[in-house]
Amino acid sequence: MPRANKSAKAAGKDESVLRAIKGEKAVFKPAAKTALDKSPAKPIPFKPGSAVADDAPIISLNLEPAKLSPAMAAYFKKCQDKLGFVPNVLVAYAFDMTKLEAFVAMYNDLMLGESGLSKLEREMIAVTVSSQNRCYYCLTAHGAAVRQYSGNPLLGEHLVMNYRVARLNKRQRTMLDFAVKLTTSPWDVEEGDRERLRRVGFTDRDIWDISAVAGFFNMSNRVASATDMRPNTVYHGQAR
Amino acid sequence: MPRANKSAKAAGKDESVLRAIKGEKAVFKPAAKTALDKSPAKPIPFKPGSAVADDAPIISLNLEPAKLSPAMAAYFKKCQDKLGFVPNVLVAYAFDMTKLEAFVAMYNDLMLGESGLSKLEREMIAVTVSSQNRCYYCLTAHGAAVRQYSGNPLLGEHLVMNYRVARLNKRQRTMLDFAVKLTTSPWDVEEGDRERLRRVGFTDRDIWDISAVAGFFNMSNRVASATDMRPNTVYHGQAR
Amino acid sequence: MPRANKSAKAAGKDESVLRAIKGEKAVFKPAAKTALDKSPAKPIPFKPGSAVADDAPIISLNLEPAKLSPAMAAYFKKCQDKLGFVPNVLVAYAFDMTKLEAFVAMYNDLMLGESGLSKLEREMIAVTVSSQNRCYYCLTAHGAAVRQYSGNPLLGEHLVMNYRVARLNKRQRTMLDFAVKLTTSPWDVEEGDRERLRRVGFTDRDIWDISAVAGFFNMSNRVASATDMRPNTVYHGQAR
Amino acid sequence: MPRANKSAKAAGKDESVLRAIKGEKAVFKPAAKTALDKSPAKPIPFKPGSAVADDAPIISLNLEPAKLSPAMAAYFKKCQDKLGFVPNVLVAYAFDMTKLEAFVAMYNDLMLGESGLSKLEREMIAVTVSSQNRCYYCLTAHGAAVRQYSGNPLLGEHLVMNYRVARLNKRQRTMLDFAVKLTTSPWDVEEGDRERLRRVGFTDRDIWDISAVAGFFNMSNRVASATDMRPNTVYHGQAR
Amino acid sequence: MPRANKSAKAAGKDESVLRAIKGEKAVFKPAAKTALDKSPAKPIPFKPGSAVADDAPIISLNLEPAKLSPAMAAYFKKCQDKLGFVPNVLVAYAFDMTKLEAFVAMYNDLMLGESGLSKLEREMIAVTVSSQNRCYYCLTAHGAAVRQYSGNPLLGEHLVMNYRVARLNKRQRTMLDFAVKLTTSPWDVEEGDRERLRRVGFTDRDIWDISAVAGFFNMSNRVASATDMRPNTVYHGQAR
Amino acid sequence: MPRANKSAKAAGKDESVLRAIKGEKAVFKPAAKTALDKSPAKPIPFKPGSAVADDAPIISLNLEPAKLSPAMAAYFKKCQDKLGFVPNVLVAYAFDMTKLEAFVAMYNDLMLGESGLSKLEREMIAVTVSSQNRCYYCLTAHGAAVRQYSGNPLLGEHLVMNYRVARLNKRQRTMLDFAVKLTTSPWDVEEGDRERLRRVGFTDRDIWDISAVAGFFNMSNRVASATDMRPNTVYHGQAR
């Protein structure tokens, strides 16, 4: 039987997240079974970003939230201020500050730090890898990011569904082909594959970054699938 | 080099489709290369349903559109009136009236005719099968249908990404498990699989319908992938 | 436990089919368990085309046969006259005239209508696709067709077992390679694959036809597997 | 470019095989290109067992036939007398007497020696394994053997196409399920699989024999595929 | 053409690593082609831990080593003191202090921090996951760790080759089955899989840890394969 | 429940094997459960080659050892004298002299007879094939052989883990690529694959030998996996 990591409520007025941000231990109440669970075949009025939809458990493990460290409280607050919500993956990791901080450090360096890859390109890798692994959490959160960064909603849909239908230039297609091969048959990646990346202009440092981002989502996809992690509902409507 | 089945323009003012509906032979002009094709990495202002996006070729085969038969002209007109557009798959088949009529007859019977399966359930099978086959056209068009019929945008996303994350009742989960097995390893389907369907309440006639719908999308997914069929852009924004 | 679509008896004196052809509702009696089911390891005298072997249920779904429409009664009669039997797939669909007519219309256009592909080539695609999906019904019925159309029994066997061993010219090998890729990884078919077909002389219209036939058998294989459809025994001995 | 192990001609008057049987070194002439190779799409009059069809090279390696040892000459003669022909696999191995004798010794023990499995059951394993590996040679030669031993032509076809459609008793189905698992994912076979065999009555010695026969055809299938080994044409018409 | 991240020499007298530990920028000379590369088929005298073998490039990307941060210099020194060498993965990451520190933080928490899983169990997951992905670096380094922690060299070999042959208790077998499923088909992991872990005594926190370790090696395996990372030769001889 | 082919004890003083060599029927006592089976997670003092470790059953089938024929008694004695032990695979086959002799004849010809492939190359094929099939017995026994013949312990590890990381010359890489393709998709091997071997200098006779060795281990891997065959412990420490 699934147990619930009681979820944060919707963005803006989410008391438990805010309490967490202030460094208090969150007191979650058991999530009410949502209407969705009961009768999926019947139309259900759905308000994006509403409390109802986000009331579902974030993960299917029963982990007691920890007190946020000052650094993490500040980080959650920054998320709340800039995004209007704290991404559920952070709430999921917040049962243990060491794990949360290590995750945040690696994530921020890979996805937001200096790189020869644009942020959009890194998000494109994230979505393409997550599509191979059919990871609901990452496809939703990073699909939204691709739509936003590119200003092209179709690109987000293409990468979620089948990156081969996207109208990509040669550089990006080669980059995603590499990420997909590294995801599906890593044992088969050899010098020829690196050479293909070099031939379309990637430096060895870029190759590291492509590999590290593809690797990171092969990790995150599995943590999300293993725990049945659910994305914030707000992503679904973003940048359509 | 791809050649273009010159596409219909956007819904509402699409002259070529309208002309086709009137039974004239459409005169398509070569589609201008879209901005999307040139620089996918840069943000491109995107207006859903706008002429720019739909100006892409519908399929990558160069097939001369035929004169619509009276029945098909009426059907296209009905699509235009009720949906506001003619689904691209119909335009793609419109190079040959026999093929178009056979497709429409089979499609309408399977998806809209009498059945123990609700229309939503049939669309759920369509999307789940198309997700296994990673078919961009069908995921887009039928994903929108699931969102609309169910009134639940999340359900559409779940089935596109990984049907196992959807909150389904036992009947629907068993139905989709059968459709997926029939898609990925049809040789392995045996009496035990049919028995599982019967145990959750499906009649033998329902089992036929599940099989026929799953089979139909295994056909359509392949015709779409083989021809690089592109869905009408309008689907992307529907029922989010 | 399997339930039986009580089968038509052997060609020539099959009352129930004839009755159906006359537009009466067939009254099938439960099929007697055949000797085959009891002790397959012991030699069983086998008379091809005999009532015993065809007495097995055609499909493992219990569907009440419908009254044949005039068009379908005429079609069944034509089958009986020209082939000496009504193919079991038609009997299987005959529980619903709309479905039977849609199937027949699509089948006849694809396999017997105008095309740049010869009828043999279309049958070759049918068998090669069915071999990938290990579909007993289609391999048997269309394997016989390849043997007949080609006058080359070995070609039929090659395509059933492994199309790569057949002595094919470049055009036909490229055609079957495309059909196999479209069957096993449709998401991976791209412009390069279509170009390969064009380079061996196929027109865009031919490419549509190859795709449509391959798609059709990906549907039929699954309907047959889902229902445990059994071919008429008479096929086994044809054109050996 | 394929080179030819020049083949033995048709049964009954095959001089080169007979010469080999007498212990002389066969002098093969380069096989004439057969009509089959040139235009497979056109009907070719085909006489089973005729010289034309068997004139194709037996394997696509150019190996000089060796002088048959007395034991092997006697064995070939026995084949000729009892079967009316020498199976091509033996001709293929006849470039080296040590290899031929080792193959014959292992084959005869496994397929014809004492065992708790009937000869038919061993042939059923042979065909089912060969179907997984899509081995043309073994499917043809051992498919004929199943048809003959069982007196049931359909059983041979079932096992060639998809053993799951055969009407098998529990013992034989369990035996073939084991052989298929051992063929496709040997790393995954564990005590539970052996227990399943014991539960339907197989002794530990029987389990060895099932494994050894399945293993043997996993070897032979690969030698045949690696060398493009072609079966004697006569098999195709046997016991239909 | 591969370019070399010039490697650290053998343990104990490795100047470049030591220099790095002191915070100087290492000056690597291009690795001489080793004898191994030239004629692998001839016996080559091999001294484990010798400079020759470790002289190969650590990765096939040309990345300039950075100056070690004080924390990392201390960490490298600690490795040198306790292990007698700095693991190559750390040297590989040492071109960028942010990346190195994030990797070390996550690694040390997961593999050495508090957990309901023993350190051996975490290493067992590492090796089993790496075996699925056929990652040479991780199989070598963590195979040695399993041999050491368990005091059982066979267990290390079993997990490298096929974890199903290891004599595991039910808890550990269930744990590794979960890690393998999460590695090979993460989309298929559901509540039933978590329940199986709970039934053999794992807490929800343990399930997180199993998932996080399995996820981490799915990342590391891919970074290692993408860069052709080579383990320190010293691992091969440890704890045999 | 597993039953035990009671195993031979450790090399050097193994009474039962010696008795077998003398032609007596071995009297094996039921193997005591080893410490390994009880608590794998705790360090267990392990002495390579010690009686404890080899006391495990060689296979999980209960087969009565037969009296060794004079030829096989001599062969076992030769093994004992030259290797210091009788390989467990021979003990496993020793329940039936016909089978043992056929296996030995084929093995010795393939692995030790005249060939254009060096003995090392044949062992390299053995290990690479066994790695694809994850066969514990063969990886252990033939991994040791590669280490010994090559004088390069790393080569043995590379081939066990992922042959693509080995530093191979073009001839050997092409040879192993062929063996892997023949193992994983034998149906897909065609003239082009044989041509690739010819282009790096292999004769048609060499191609036969590569195929025969790869085929042989596809058989042996399956017999070993089907019976849970365990290698002599002594292999683990050899030539490290």
PDB file of C-alpha atoms in Angstrom, chain D residues 25-217:
ATOM      1  CA  LYS D  25      38.010 -36.278 -52.829  1.00  0.00           C
ATOM      2  CA  ALA D  26      35.038 -34.624 -54.420  1.00  0.00           C
ATOM      3  CA  VAL D  27      35.659 -32.349 -57.369  1.00  0.00           C
ATOM      4  CA  PHE D  28      33.022 -29.690 -57.258  1.00  0.00           C
ATOM      5  CA  LYS D  29      32.363 -27.299 -60.085  1.00  0.00           C
ATOM      6  CA  PRO D  30      31.389 -23.733 -59.338  1.00  0.00           C
ATOM      7  CA  ALA D  31      27.634 -23.608 -58.897  1.00  0.00           C
ATOM      8  CA  ALA D  32      25.850 -21.884 -61.752  1.00  0.00           C
ATOM      9  CA  LYS D  33      23.910 -18.845 -60.589  1.00  0.00           C
ATOM     10  CA  THR D  34      20.382 -20.066 -60.205  1.00  0.00           C
ATOM     11  CA  ALA D  35      17.406 -18.431 -61.797  1.00  0.00           C
ATOM     12  CA  LEU D  36      16.198 -17.706 -58.290  1.00  0.00           C
ATOM     13  CA  ASP D  37      19.009 -15.293 -57.700  1.00  0.00           C
ATOM     14  CA  LYS D  38      18.241 -13.220 -60.714  1.00  0.00           C
ATOM     15  CA  SER D  39      14.591 -12.387 -60.555  1.00  0.00           C
ATOM     16  CA  PRO D  40      12.884 -13.579 -57.423  1.00  0.00           C
ATOM     17  CA  ALA D  41       9.765 -11.595 -58.189  1.00  0.00           C
ATOM     18  CA  LYS D  42       8.854 -13.624 -61.243  1.00  0.00           C
ATOM     19  CA  PRO D  43       7.303 -17.071 -61.022  1.00  0.00           C
ATOM     20  CA  ILE D  44       9.943 -19.757 -61.460  1.00  0.00           C
ATOM     21  CA  PRO D  45       8.936 -23.321 -62.194  1.00  0.00           C
ATOM     22  CA  PHE D  46      10.108 -25.218 -59.183  1.00  0.00           C
ATOM     23  CA  LYS D  47      10.590 -28.973 -58.941  1.00  0.00           C
ATOM     24  CA  PRO D  48      11.205 -30.063 -55.363  1.00  0.00           C
ATOM     25  CA  GLY D  49      14.286 -32.170 -55.067  1.00  0.00           C
ATOM     26  CA  SER D  50      15.459 -31.151 -58.522  1.00  0.00           C
ATOM     27  CA  ALA D  51      19.066 -30.413 -59.327  1.00  0.00           C
ATOM     28  CA  VAL D  52      18.381 -26.773 -60.073  1.00  0.00           C
ATOM     29  CA  ALA D  53      17.312 -25.849 -56.609  1.00  0.00           C
ATOM     30  CA  ASP D  54      20.005 -27.814 -54.811  1.00  0.00           C
ATOM     31  CA  ASP D  55      22.718 -26.418 -57.036  1.00  0.00           C
ATOM     32  CA  ALA D  56      23.087 -23.421 -54.764  1.00  0.00           C
ATOM     33  CA  PRO D  57      26.165 -23.342 -52.530  1.00  0.00           C
ATOM     34  CA  ILE D  58      25.566 -25.085 -49.209  1.00  0.00           C
ATOM     35  CA  ILE D  59      27.533 -22.491 -47.296  1.00  0.00           C
ATOM     36  CA  SER D  60      29.056 -19.149 -48.195  1.00  0.00           C
ATOM     37  CA  LEU D  61      32.574 -20.151 -47.197  1.00  0.00           C
ATOM     38  CA  ASN D  62      35.072 -21.558 -49.639  1.00  0.00           C
ATOM     39  CA  LEU D  63      36.287 -24.706 -47.870  1.00  0.00           C
ATOM     40  CA  GLU D  64      37.990 -27.550 -49.666  1.00  0.00           C
ATOM     41  CA  PRO D  65      36.180 -30.880 -49.009  1.00  0.00           C
ATOM     42  CA  ALA D  66      38.387 -33.468 -47.291  1.00  0.00           C
ATOM     43  CA  LYS D  67      38.555 -37.190 -47.978  1.00  0.00           C
ATOM     44  CA  LEU D  68      35.872 -38.884 -45.888  1.00  0.00           C
ATOM     45  CA  SER D  69      37.198 -41.186 -43.183  1.00  0.00           C
ATOM     46  CA  PRO D  70      35.935 -44.761 -43.443  1.00  0.00           C
ATOM     47  CA  ALA D  71      33.503 -44.171 -40.589  1.00  0.00           C
ATOM     48  CA  MET D  72      32.114 -41.035 -42.185  1.00  0.00           C
ATOM     49  CA  ALA D  73      31.961 -42.591 -45.628  1.00  0.00           C
ATOM     50  CA  ALA D  74      29.867 -45.361 -44.123  1.00  0.00           C
ATOM     51  CA  TYR D  75      27.708 -42.813 -42.338  1.00  0.00           C
ATOM     52  CA  PHE D  76      27.105 -40.787 -45.484  1.00  0.00           C
ATOM     53  CA  LYS D  77      26.209 -43.984 -47.298  1.00  0.00           C
ATOM     54  CA  LYS D  78      23.739 -44.855 -44.582  1.00  0.00           C
ATOM     55  CA  CYS D  79      22.153 -41.399 -44.919  1.00  0.00           C
ATOM     56  CA  GLN D  80      21.929 -41.844 -48.653  1.00  0.00           C
ATOM     57  CA  ASP D  81      20.341 -45.265 -48.272  1.00  0.00           C
ATOM     58  CA  LYS D  82      17.895 -44.403 -45.530  1.00  0.00           C
ATOM     59  CA  LEU D  83      17.021 -40.790 -46.282  1.00  0.00           C
ATOM     60  CA  GLY D  84      17.770 -40.701 -49.967  1.00  0.00           C
ATOM     61  CA  PHE D  85      20.196 -37.825 -49.434  1.00  0.00           C
ATOM     62  CA  VAL D  86      23.005 -36.604 -47.225  1.00  0.00           C
ATOM     63  CA  PRO D  87      21.918 -33.675 -45.036  1.00  0.00           C
ATOM     64  CA  ASN D  88      23.746 -30.550 -46.111  1.00  0.00           C
ATOM     65  CA  VAL D  89      25.032 -29.845 -42.613  1.00  0.00           C
ATOM     66  CA  LEU D  90      27.152 -32.996 -42.894  1.00  0.00           C
ATOM     67  CA  VAL D  91      28.497 -31.936 -46.287  1.00  0.00           C
ATOM     68  CA  ALA D  92      29.293 -28.552 -44.754  1.00  0.00           C
ATOM     69  CA  TYR D  93      31.341 -30.086 -41.946  1.00  0.00           C
ATOM     70  CA  ALA D  94      33.073 -32.516 -44.330  1.00  0.00           C
ATOM     71  CA  PHE D  95      36.080 -30.254 -44.909  1.00  0.00           C
ATOM     72  CA  ASP D  96      37.570 -31.643 -41.685  1.00  0.00           C
ATOM     73  CA  MET D  97      37.033 -35.166 -40.430  1.00  0.00           C
ATOM     74  CA  THR D  98      37.724 -34.379 -36.772  1.00  0.00           C
ATOM     75  CA  LYS D  99      35.067 -31.706 -36.751  1.00  0.00           C
ATOM     76  CA  LEU D 100      32.598 -33.813 -38.701  1.00  0.00           C
ATOM     77  CA  GLU D 101      33.027 -36.815 -36.407  1.00  0.00           C
ATOM     78  CA  ALA D 102      32.696 -34.732 -33.241  1.00  0.00           C
ATOM     79  CA  PHE D 103      29.540 -33.105 -34.586  1.00  0.00           C
ATOM     80  CA  VAL D 104      28.021 -36.421 -35.625  1.00  0.00           C
ATOM     81  CA  ALA D 105      28.861 -38.053 -32.299  1.00  0.00           C
ATOM     82  CA  MET D 106      27.267 -35.288 -30.278  1.00  0.00           C
ATOM     83  CA  TYR D 107      24.267 -34.963 -32.573  1.00  0.00           C
ATOM     84  CA  ASN D 108      23.471 -38.642 -32.664  1.00  0.00           C
ATOM     85  CA  ASP D 109      23.755 -39.039 -28.916  1.00  0.00           C
ATOM     86  CA  LEU D 110      21.544 -36.035 -28.208  1.00  0.00           C
ATOM     87  CA  MET D 111      18.869 -36.564 -30.826  1.00  0.00           C
ATOM     88  CA  LEU D 112      18.800 -40.323 -31.250  1.00  0.00           C
ATOM     89  CA  GLY D 113      20.334 -41.779 -28.069  1.00  0.00           C
ATOM     90  CA  GLU D 114      18.650 -42.970 -24.892  1.00  0.00           C
ATOM     91  CA  SER D 115      16.619 -40.299 -23.163  1.00  0.00           C
ATOM     92  CA  GLY D 116      13.501 -39.708 -21.126  1.00  0.00           C
ATOM     93  CA  LEU D 117      12.478 -37.354 -23.919  1.00  0.00           C
ATOM     94  CA  SER D 118      10.946 -38.859 -27.029  1.00  0.00           C
ATOM     95  CA  LYS D 119      12.641 -38.179 -30.346  1.00  0.00           C
ATOM     96  CA  LEU D 120       9.708 -35.976 -31.271  1.00  0.00           C
ATOM     97  CA  GLU D 121      10.147 -33.942 -28.111  1.00  0.00           C
ATOM     98  CA  ARG D 122      13.812 -33.412 -28.895  1.00  0.00           C
ATOM     99  CA  GLU D 123      12.898 -32.267 -32.403  1.00  0.00           C
ATOM    100  CA  MET D 124      10.260 -29.951 -30.919  1.00  0.00           C
ATOM    101  CA  ILE D 125      12.971 -28.296 -28.821  1.00  0.00           C
ATOM    102  CA  ALA D 126      15.190 -28.052 -31.904  1.00  0.00           C
ATOM    103  CA  VAL D 127      12.537 -26.208 -33.908  1.00  0.00           C
ATOM    104  CA  THR D 128      11.406 -23.959 -31.085  1.00  0.00           C
ATOM    105  CA  VAL D 129      14.961 -22.850 -30.304  1.00  0.00           C
ATOM    106  CA  SER D 130      15.673 -22.347 -33.999  1.00  0.00           C
ATOM    107  CA  SER D 131      12.570 -20.200 -34.320  1.00  0.00           C
ATOM    108  CA  GLN D 132      13.866 -17.872 -31.611  1.00  0.00           C
ATOM    109  CA  ASN D 133      17.140 -17.613 -33.497  1.00  0.00           C
ATOM    110  CA  ARG D 134      15.382 -17.488 -36.902  1.00  0.00           C
ATOM    111  CA  CYS D 135      17.732 -20.142 -38.301  1.00  0.00           C
ATOM    112  CA  TYR D 136      16.665 -21.067 -41.818  1.00  0.00           C
ATOM    113  CA  TYR D 137      18.641 -24.307 -42.025  1.00  0.00           C
ATOM    114  CA  CYS D 138      17.472 -25.795 -38.741  1.00  0.00           C
ATOM    115  CA  LEU D 139      13.862 -24.643 -39.076  1.00  0.00           C
ATOM    116  CA  THR D 140      13.679 -26.376 -42.435  1.00  0.00           C
ATOM    117  CA  ALA D 141      15.413 -29.626 -41.561  1.00  0.00           C
ATOM    118  CA  HIS D 142      13.930 -30.074 -38.086  1.00  0.00           C
ATOM    119  CA  GLY D 143      10.537 -28.643 -39.010  1.00  0.00           C
ATOM    120  CA  ALA D 144      10.314 -31.554 -41.448  1.00  0.00           C
ATOM    121  CA  ALA D 145      11.340 -33.936 -38.670  1.00  0.00           C
ATOM    122  CA  VAL D 146       8.573 -32.680 -36.377  1.00  0.00           C
ATOM    123  CA  ARG D 147       6.050 -33.102 -39.169  1.00  0.00           C
ATOM    124  CA  GLN D 148       7.247 -36.654 -39.740  1.00  0.00           C
ATOM    125  CA  TYR D 149       7.609 -37.848 -36.159  1.00  0.00           C
ATOM    126  CA  SER D 150       4.300 -36.336 -35.086  1.00  0.00           C
ATOM    127  CA  GLY D 151       2.331 -37.157 -38.201  1.00  0.00           C
ATOM    128  CA  ASN D 152       0.927 -33.687 -37.654  1.00  0.00           C
ATOM    129  CA  PRO D 153       2.000 -31.125 -40.248  1.00  0.00           C
ATOM    130  CA  LEU D 154       0.366 -28.320 -38.296  1.00  0.00           C
ATOM    131  CA  LEU D 155       2.563 -28.929 -35.282  1.00  0.00           C
ATOM    132  CA  GLY D 156       5.633 -28.371 -37.433  1.00  0.00           C
ATOM    133  CA  GLU D 157       4.207 -25.090 -38.726  1.00  0.00           C
ATOM    134  CA  HIS D 158       3.216 -23.933 -35.251  1.00  0.00           C
ATOM    135  CA  LEU D 159       6.676 -24.474 -33.837  1.00  0.00           C
ATOM    136  CA  VAL D 160       8.330 -22.727 -36.781  1.00  0.00           C
ATOM    137  CA  MET D 161       6.044 -19.706 -36.501  1.00  0.00           C
ATOM    138  CA  ASN D 162       5.182 -19.337 -32.815  1.00  0.00           C
ATOM    139  CA  TYR D 163       5.216 -22.297 -30.463  1.00  0.00           C
ATOM    140  CA  ARG D 164       2.611 -20.616 -28.273  1.00  0.00           C
ATOM    141  CA  VAL D 165      -0.130 -21.377 -30.801  1.00  0.00           C
ATOM    142  CA  ALA D 166       0.538 -25.134 -30.735  1.00  0.00           C
ATOM    143  CA  ARG D 167      -1.970 -27.269 -28.817  1.00  0.00           C
ATOM    144  CA  LEU D 168       0.517 -28.699 -26.333  1.00  0.00           C
ATOM    145  CA  ASN D 169       0.006 -30.611 -23.146  1.00  0.00           C
ATOM    146  CA  LYS D 170       1.400 -29.102 -19.966  1.00  0.00           C
ATOM    147  CA  ARG D 171       4.573 -31.217 -20.005  1.00  0.00           C
ATOM    148  CA  GLN D 172       5.545 -30.123 -23.486  1.00  0.00           C
ATOM    149  CA  ARG D 173       4.583 -26.508 -23.020  1.00  0.00           C
ATOM    150  CA  THR D 174       6.701 -26.287 -19.871  1.00  0.00           C
ATOM    151  CA  MET D 175       9.571 -27.962 -21.697  1.00  0.00           C
ATOM    152  CA  LEU D 176       9.432 -25.483 -24.571  1.00  0.00           C
ATOM    153  CA  ASP D 177       9.026 -22.479 -22.262  1.00  0.00           C
ATOM    154  CA  PHE D 178      12.224 -23.569 -20.536  1.00  0.00           C
ATOM    155  CA  ALA D 179      14.044 -23.999 -23.855  1.00  0.00           C
ATOM    156  CA  VAL D 180      12.945 -20.549 -25.005  1.00  0.00           C
ATOM    157  CA  LYS D 181      14.005 -18.854 -21.779  1.00  0.00           C
ATOM    158  CA  LEU D 182      17.334 -20.669 -21.911  1.00  0.00           C
ATOM    159  CA  THR D 183      17.736 -19.411 -25.473  1.00  0.00           C
ATOM    160  CA  THR D 184      16.771 -15.773 -24.995  1.00  0.00           C
ATOM    161  CA  SER D 185      17.989 -15.030 -21.457  1.00  0.00           C
ATOM    162  CA  PRO D 186      20.156 -17.881 -20.174  1.00  0.00           C
ATOM    163  CA  TRP D 187      21.473 -15.664 -17.359  1.00  0.00           C
ATOM    164  CA  ASP D 188      17.989 -15.580 -15.910  1.00  0.00           C
ATOM    165  CA  VAL D 189      17.462 -19.333 -15.549  1.00  0.00           C
ATOM    166  CA  GLU D 190      17.358 -20.319 -11.908  1.00  0.00           C
ATOM    167  CA  GLU D 191      16.202 -23.064  -9.570  1.00  0.00           C
ATOM    168  CA  GLY D 192      12.565 -21.997  -9.971  1.00  0.00           C
ATOM    169  CA  ASP D 193      12.768 -22.846 -13.656  1.00  0.00           C
ATOM    170  CA  ARG D 194      14.136 -26.294 -12.949  1.00  0.00           C
ATOM    171  CA  GLU D 195      11.438 -26.805 -10.334  1.00  0.00           C
ATOM    172  CA  ARG D 196       8.754 -26.038 -12.902  1.00  0.00           C
ATOM    173  CA  LEU D 197      10.125 -28.848 -15.061  1.00  0.00           C
ATOM    174  CA  ARG D 198      10.194 -31.252 -12.122  1.00  0.00           C
ATOM    175  CA  ARG D 199       6.597 -30.423 -11.266  1.00  0.00           C
ATOM    176  CA  VAL D 200       5.386 -31.634 -14.666  1.00  0.00           C
ATOM    177  CA  GLY D 201       7.260 -34.889 -14.264  1.00  0.00           C
ATOM    178  CA  PHE D 202      10.714 -34.367 -15.713  1.00  0.00           C
ATOM    179  CA  THR D 203      13.599 -36.038 -13.888  1.00  0.00           C
ATOM    180  CA  ASP D 204      16.916 -34.297 -13.329  1.00  0.00           C
ATOM    181  CA  ARG D 205      18.341 -36.386 -16.144  1.00  0.00           C
ATOM    182  CA  ASP D 206      15.521 -35.160 -18.411  1.00  0.00           C
ATOM    183  CA  ILE D 207      16.371 -31.575 -17.423  1.00  0.00           C
ATOM    184  CA  TRP D 208      19.930 -32.184 -18.504  1.00  0.00           C
ATOM    185  CA  ASP D 209      18.701 -33.507 -21.845  1.00  0.00           C
ATOM    186  CA  ILE D 210      16.346 -30.581 -22.434  1.00  0.00           C
ATOM    187  CA  SER D 211      19.197 -28.197 -21.643  1.00  0.00           C
ATOM    188  CA  ALA D 212      21.699 -30.056 -23.779  1.00  0.00           C
ATOM    189  CA  VAL D 213      19.401 -30.168 -26.813  1.00  0.00           C
ATOM    190  CA  ALA D 214      18.467 -26.507 -26.424  1.00  0.00           C
ATOM    191  CA  GLY D 215      22.142 -25.688 -26.006  1.00  0.00           C
ATOM    192  CA  PHE D 216      23.133 -27.741 -29.040  1.00  0.00           C
ATOM    193  CA  PHE D 217      20.750 -25.879 -31.323  1.00  0.00           C
TER     194      PHE D 217
END
